[in-house]
mmCIF file of C-alpha atoms in Angstrom:
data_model
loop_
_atom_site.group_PDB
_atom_site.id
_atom_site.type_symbol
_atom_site.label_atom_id
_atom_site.label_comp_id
_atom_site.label_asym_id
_atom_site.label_seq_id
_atom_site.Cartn_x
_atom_site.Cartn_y
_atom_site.Cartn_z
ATOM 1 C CA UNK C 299 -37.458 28.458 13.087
ATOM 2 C CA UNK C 300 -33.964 29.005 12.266
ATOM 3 C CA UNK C 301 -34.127 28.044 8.778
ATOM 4 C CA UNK C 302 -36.490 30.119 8.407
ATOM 5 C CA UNK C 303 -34.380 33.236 9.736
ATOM 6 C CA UNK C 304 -31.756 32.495 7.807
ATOM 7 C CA UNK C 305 -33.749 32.107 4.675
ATOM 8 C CA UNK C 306 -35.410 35.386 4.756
ATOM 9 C CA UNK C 307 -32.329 37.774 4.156
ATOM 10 C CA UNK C 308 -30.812 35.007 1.694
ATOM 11 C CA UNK C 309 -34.236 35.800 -0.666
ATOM 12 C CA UNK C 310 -33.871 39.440 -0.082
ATOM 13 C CA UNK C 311 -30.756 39.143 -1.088
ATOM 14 C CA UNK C 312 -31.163 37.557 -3.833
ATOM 15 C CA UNK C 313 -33.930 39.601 -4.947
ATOM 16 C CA UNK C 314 -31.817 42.886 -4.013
ATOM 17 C CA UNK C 315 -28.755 41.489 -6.845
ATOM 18 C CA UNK C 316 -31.448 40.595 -9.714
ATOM 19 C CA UNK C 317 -31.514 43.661 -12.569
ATOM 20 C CA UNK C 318 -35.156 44.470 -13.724
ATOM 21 C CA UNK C 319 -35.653 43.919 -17.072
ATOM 22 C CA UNK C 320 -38.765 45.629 -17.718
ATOM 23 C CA UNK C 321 -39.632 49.102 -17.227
ATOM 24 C CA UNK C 322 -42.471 51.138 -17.084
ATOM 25 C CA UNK C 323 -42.218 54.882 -19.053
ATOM 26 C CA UNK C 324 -41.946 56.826 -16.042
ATOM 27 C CA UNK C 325 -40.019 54.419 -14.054
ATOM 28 C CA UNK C 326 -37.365 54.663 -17.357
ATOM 29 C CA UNK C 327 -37.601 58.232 -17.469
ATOM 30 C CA UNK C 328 -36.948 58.368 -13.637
ATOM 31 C CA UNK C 329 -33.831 56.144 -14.379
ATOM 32 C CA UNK C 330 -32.584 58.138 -17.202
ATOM 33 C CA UNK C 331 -33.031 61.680 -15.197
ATOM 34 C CA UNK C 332 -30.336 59.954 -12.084
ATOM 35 C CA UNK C 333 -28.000 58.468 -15.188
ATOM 36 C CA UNK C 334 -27.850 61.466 -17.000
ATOM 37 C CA UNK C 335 -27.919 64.354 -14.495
ATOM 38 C CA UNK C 336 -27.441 67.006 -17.681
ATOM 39 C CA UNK C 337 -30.338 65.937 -19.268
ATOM 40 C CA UNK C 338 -33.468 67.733 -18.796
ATOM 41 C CA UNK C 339 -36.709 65.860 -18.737
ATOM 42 C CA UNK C 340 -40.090 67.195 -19.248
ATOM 43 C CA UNK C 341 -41.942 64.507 -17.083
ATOM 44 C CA UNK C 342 -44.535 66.912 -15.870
ATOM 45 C CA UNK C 343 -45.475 67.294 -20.317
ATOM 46 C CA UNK C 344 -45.516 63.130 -20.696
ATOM 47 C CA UNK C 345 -48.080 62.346 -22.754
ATOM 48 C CA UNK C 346 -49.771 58.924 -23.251
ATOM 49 C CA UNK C 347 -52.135 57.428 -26.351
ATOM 50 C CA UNK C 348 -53.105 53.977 -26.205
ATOM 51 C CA UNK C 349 -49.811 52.062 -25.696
ATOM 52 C CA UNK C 350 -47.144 55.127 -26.616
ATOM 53 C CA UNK C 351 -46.135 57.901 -23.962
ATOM 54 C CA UNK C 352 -44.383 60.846 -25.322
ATOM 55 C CA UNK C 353 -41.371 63.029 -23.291
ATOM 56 C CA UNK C 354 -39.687 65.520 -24.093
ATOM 57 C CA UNK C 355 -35.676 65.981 -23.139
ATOM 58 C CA UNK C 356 -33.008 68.791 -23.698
ATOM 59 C CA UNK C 357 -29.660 67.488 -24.102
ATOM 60 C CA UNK C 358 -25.867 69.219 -24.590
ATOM 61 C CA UNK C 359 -28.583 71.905 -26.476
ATOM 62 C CA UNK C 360 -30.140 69.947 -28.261
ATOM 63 C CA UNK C 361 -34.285 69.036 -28.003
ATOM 64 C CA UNK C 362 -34.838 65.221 -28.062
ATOM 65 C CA UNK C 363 -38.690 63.451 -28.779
ATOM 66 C CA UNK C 364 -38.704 60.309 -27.082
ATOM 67 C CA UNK C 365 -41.564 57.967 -27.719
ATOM 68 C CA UNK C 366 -42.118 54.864 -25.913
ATOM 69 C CA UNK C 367 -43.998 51.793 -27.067
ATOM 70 C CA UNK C 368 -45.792 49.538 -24.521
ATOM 71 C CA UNK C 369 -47.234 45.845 -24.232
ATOM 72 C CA UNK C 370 -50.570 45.477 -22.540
ATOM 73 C CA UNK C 371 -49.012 45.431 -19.510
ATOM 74 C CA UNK C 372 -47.598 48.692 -19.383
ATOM 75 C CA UNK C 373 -43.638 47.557 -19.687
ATOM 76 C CA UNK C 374 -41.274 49.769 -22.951
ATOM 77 C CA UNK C 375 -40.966 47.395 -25.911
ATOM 78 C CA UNK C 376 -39.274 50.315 -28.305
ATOM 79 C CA UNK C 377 -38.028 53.306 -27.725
ATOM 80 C CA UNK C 378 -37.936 55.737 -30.436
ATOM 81 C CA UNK C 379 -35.639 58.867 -30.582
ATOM 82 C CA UNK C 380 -35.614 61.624 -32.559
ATOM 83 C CA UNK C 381 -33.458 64.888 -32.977
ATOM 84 C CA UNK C 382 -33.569 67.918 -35.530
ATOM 85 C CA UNK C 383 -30.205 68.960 -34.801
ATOM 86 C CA UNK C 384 -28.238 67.386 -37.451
ATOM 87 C CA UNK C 385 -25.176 69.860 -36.697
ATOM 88 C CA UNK C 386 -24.681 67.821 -32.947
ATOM 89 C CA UNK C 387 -24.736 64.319 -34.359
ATOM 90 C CA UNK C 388 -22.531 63.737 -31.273
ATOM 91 C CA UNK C 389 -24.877 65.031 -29.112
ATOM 92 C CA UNK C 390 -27.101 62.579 -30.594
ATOM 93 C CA UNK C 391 -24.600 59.838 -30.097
ATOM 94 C CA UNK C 392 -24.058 60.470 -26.798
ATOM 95 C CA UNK C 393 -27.800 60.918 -25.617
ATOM 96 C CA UNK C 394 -28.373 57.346 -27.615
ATOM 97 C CA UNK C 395 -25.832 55.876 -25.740
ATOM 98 C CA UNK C 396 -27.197 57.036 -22.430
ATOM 99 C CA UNK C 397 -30.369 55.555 -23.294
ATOM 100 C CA UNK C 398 -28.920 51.971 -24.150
ATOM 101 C CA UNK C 399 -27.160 51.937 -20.956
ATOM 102 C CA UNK C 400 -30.495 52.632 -18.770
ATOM 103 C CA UNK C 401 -32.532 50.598 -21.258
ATOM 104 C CA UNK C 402 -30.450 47.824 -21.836
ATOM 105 C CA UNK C 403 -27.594 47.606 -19.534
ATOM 106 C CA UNK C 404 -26.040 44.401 -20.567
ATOM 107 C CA UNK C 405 -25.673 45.878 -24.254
ATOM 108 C CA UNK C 406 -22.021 46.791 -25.242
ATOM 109 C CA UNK C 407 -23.045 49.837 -26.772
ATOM 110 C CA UNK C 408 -19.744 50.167 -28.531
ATOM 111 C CA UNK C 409 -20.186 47.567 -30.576
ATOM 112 C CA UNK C 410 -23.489 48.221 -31.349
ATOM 113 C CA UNK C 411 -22.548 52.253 -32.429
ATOM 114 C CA UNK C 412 -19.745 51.263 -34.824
ATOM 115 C CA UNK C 413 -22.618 49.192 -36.665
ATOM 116 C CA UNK C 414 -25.327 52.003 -36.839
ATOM 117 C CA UNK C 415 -23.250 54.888 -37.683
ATOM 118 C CA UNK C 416 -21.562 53.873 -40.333
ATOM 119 C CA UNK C 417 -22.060 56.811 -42.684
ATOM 120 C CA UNK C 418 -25.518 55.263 -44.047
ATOM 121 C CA UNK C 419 -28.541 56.988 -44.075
ATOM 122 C CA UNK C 420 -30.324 53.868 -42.769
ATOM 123 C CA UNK C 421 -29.101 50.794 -40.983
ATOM 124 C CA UNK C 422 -30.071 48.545 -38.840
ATOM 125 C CA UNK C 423 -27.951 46.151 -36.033
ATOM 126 C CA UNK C 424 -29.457 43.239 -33.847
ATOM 127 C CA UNK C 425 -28.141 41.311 -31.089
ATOM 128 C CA UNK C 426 -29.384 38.409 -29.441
ATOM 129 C CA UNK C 427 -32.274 40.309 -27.393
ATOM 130 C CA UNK C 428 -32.618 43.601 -28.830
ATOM 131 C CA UNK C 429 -32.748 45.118 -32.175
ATOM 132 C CA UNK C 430 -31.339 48.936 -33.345
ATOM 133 C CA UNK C 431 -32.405 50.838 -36.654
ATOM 134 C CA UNK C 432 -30.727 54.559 -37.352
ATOM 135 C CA UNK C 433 -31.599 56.764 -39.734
ATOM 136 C CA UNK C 434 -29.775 60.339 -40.541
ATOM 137 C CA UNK C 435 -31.945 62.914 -43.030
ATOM 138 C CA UNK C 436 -31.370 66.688 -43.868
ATOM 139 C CA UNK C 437 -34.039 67.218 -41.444
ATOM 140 C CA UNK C 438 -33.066 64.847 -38.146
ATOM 141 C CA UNK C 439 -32.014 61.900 -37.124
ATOM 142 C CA UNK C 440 -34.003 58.705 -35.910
ATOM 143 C CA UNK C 441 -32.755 56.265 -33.429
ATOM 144 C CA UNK C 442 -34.384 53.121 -32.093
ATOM 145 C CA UNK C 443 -34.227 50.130 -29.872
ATOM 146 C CA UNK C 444 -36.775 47.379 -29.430
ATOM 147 C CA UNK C 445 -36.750 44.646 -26.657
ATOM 148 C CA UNK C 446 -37.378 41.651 -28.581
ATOM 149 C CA UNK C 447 -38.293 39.451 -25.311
ATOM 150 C CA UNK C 448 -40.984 41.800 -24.919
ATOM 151 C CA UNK C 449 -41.959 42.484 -28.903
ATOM 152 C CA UNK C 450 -44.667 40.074 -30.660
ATOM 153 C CA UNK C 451 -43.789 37.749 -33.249
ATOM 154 C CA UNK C 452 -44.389 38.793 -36.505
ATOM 155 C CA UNK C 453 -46.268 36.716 -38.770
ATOM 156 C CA UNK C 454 -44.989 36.287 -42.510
ATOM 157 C CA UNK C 455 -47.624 36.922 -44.740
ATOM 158 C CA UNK C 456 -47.967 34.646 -47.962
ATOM 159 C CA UNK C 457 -45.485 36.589 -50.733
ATOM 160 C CA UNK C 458 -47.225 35.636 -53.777
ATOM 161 C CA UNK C 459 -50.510 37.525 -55.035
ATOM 162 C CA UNK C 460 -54.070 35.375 -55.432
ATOM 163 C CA UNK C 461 -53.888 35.850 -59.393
ATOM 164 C CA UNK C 462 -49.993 34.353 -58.995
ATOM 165 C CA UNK C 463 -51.025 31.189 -58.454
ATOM 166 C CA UNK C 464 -51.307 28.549 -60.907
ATOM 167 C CA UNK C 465 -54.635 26.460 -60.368
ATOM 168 C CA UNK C 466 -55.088 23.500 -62.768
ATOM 169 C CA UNK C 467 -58.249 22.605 -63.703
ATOM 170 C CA UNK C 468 -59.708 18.753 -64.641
#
């Protein structure tokens, strides 16, 4: 009976110390409105179709689009930002970097911003477990971040055309 007391608060505990690494949209959004008290988030406007859910944010004046992508089990694979305010790119930055933190808190986001902004219109940055693309336009800028743990694999599809191939005949 006693091991049994003592094991009970050791696995709550335990449990208590682990970080969740999946996330449902409104459990993210919920996270990102107690990270980032300035930041306001439509949550009552989300919107959902198939496996994206849509929210809107307002951000050191800027307006932010925020689409997240799902698996069939409901937990954010990719999140996708987007931003029209190209005159508060470090508005932008700083919003991004919020998100990473919440997102993927064991990403040195540092690191990763010296790689994306780097005065190309498009790049793209990967670390072991996640992967980044940026783009910057007249019009906006793009940001993204995709949980590979979570993301399918990708098949490679054959590179050469049918008529490309040399048959021989007898």
């Amino acid at each position: 009976m006693k091991k049994i007391l003592v094991l009970i608060p050791l696995l709550l505990f335990l449990s208590a110390c682990s970080v969740q690494e999946t996330v449902s949209p409104y459990l993210l959004v919920s996270r990102l409105e107690k990270a980032v008290p300035e930041a306001v988030f439509d949550a009552d406007g989300m919107f959902y179709e198939n496996d994206k859910t849509v929210v809107y944010a307002d951000y050191g004046g800027s307006r932010f689009a925020i689409e997240m992508t799902c698996d069939s089990e409901g937990r954010v694979q990719k999140i996708s930002l987007a931003c029209n305010d190209t005159d508060k790119a470090e508005c932008f930055y700083s919003f991004v970097g919020n998100i990473v933190s919440v997102y993927a808190p064991d990403e040195i986001y540092d690191g990763i911003s010296k790689n994306l902004y780097c005065g190309k219109q498009f790049s793209y940055y990967e670390t072991q477990w996640y992967s980044y693309s940026f783009s910057s336009a007249v019009s906006g800028f793009y940001f993204g971040i995709e949980n590979k743990k979570l993301s399918p694999a990708k098949d490679i599809g054959l590179t050469l055309k049918p008529n490309d191939i040399v048959t021989h005949a007898n």
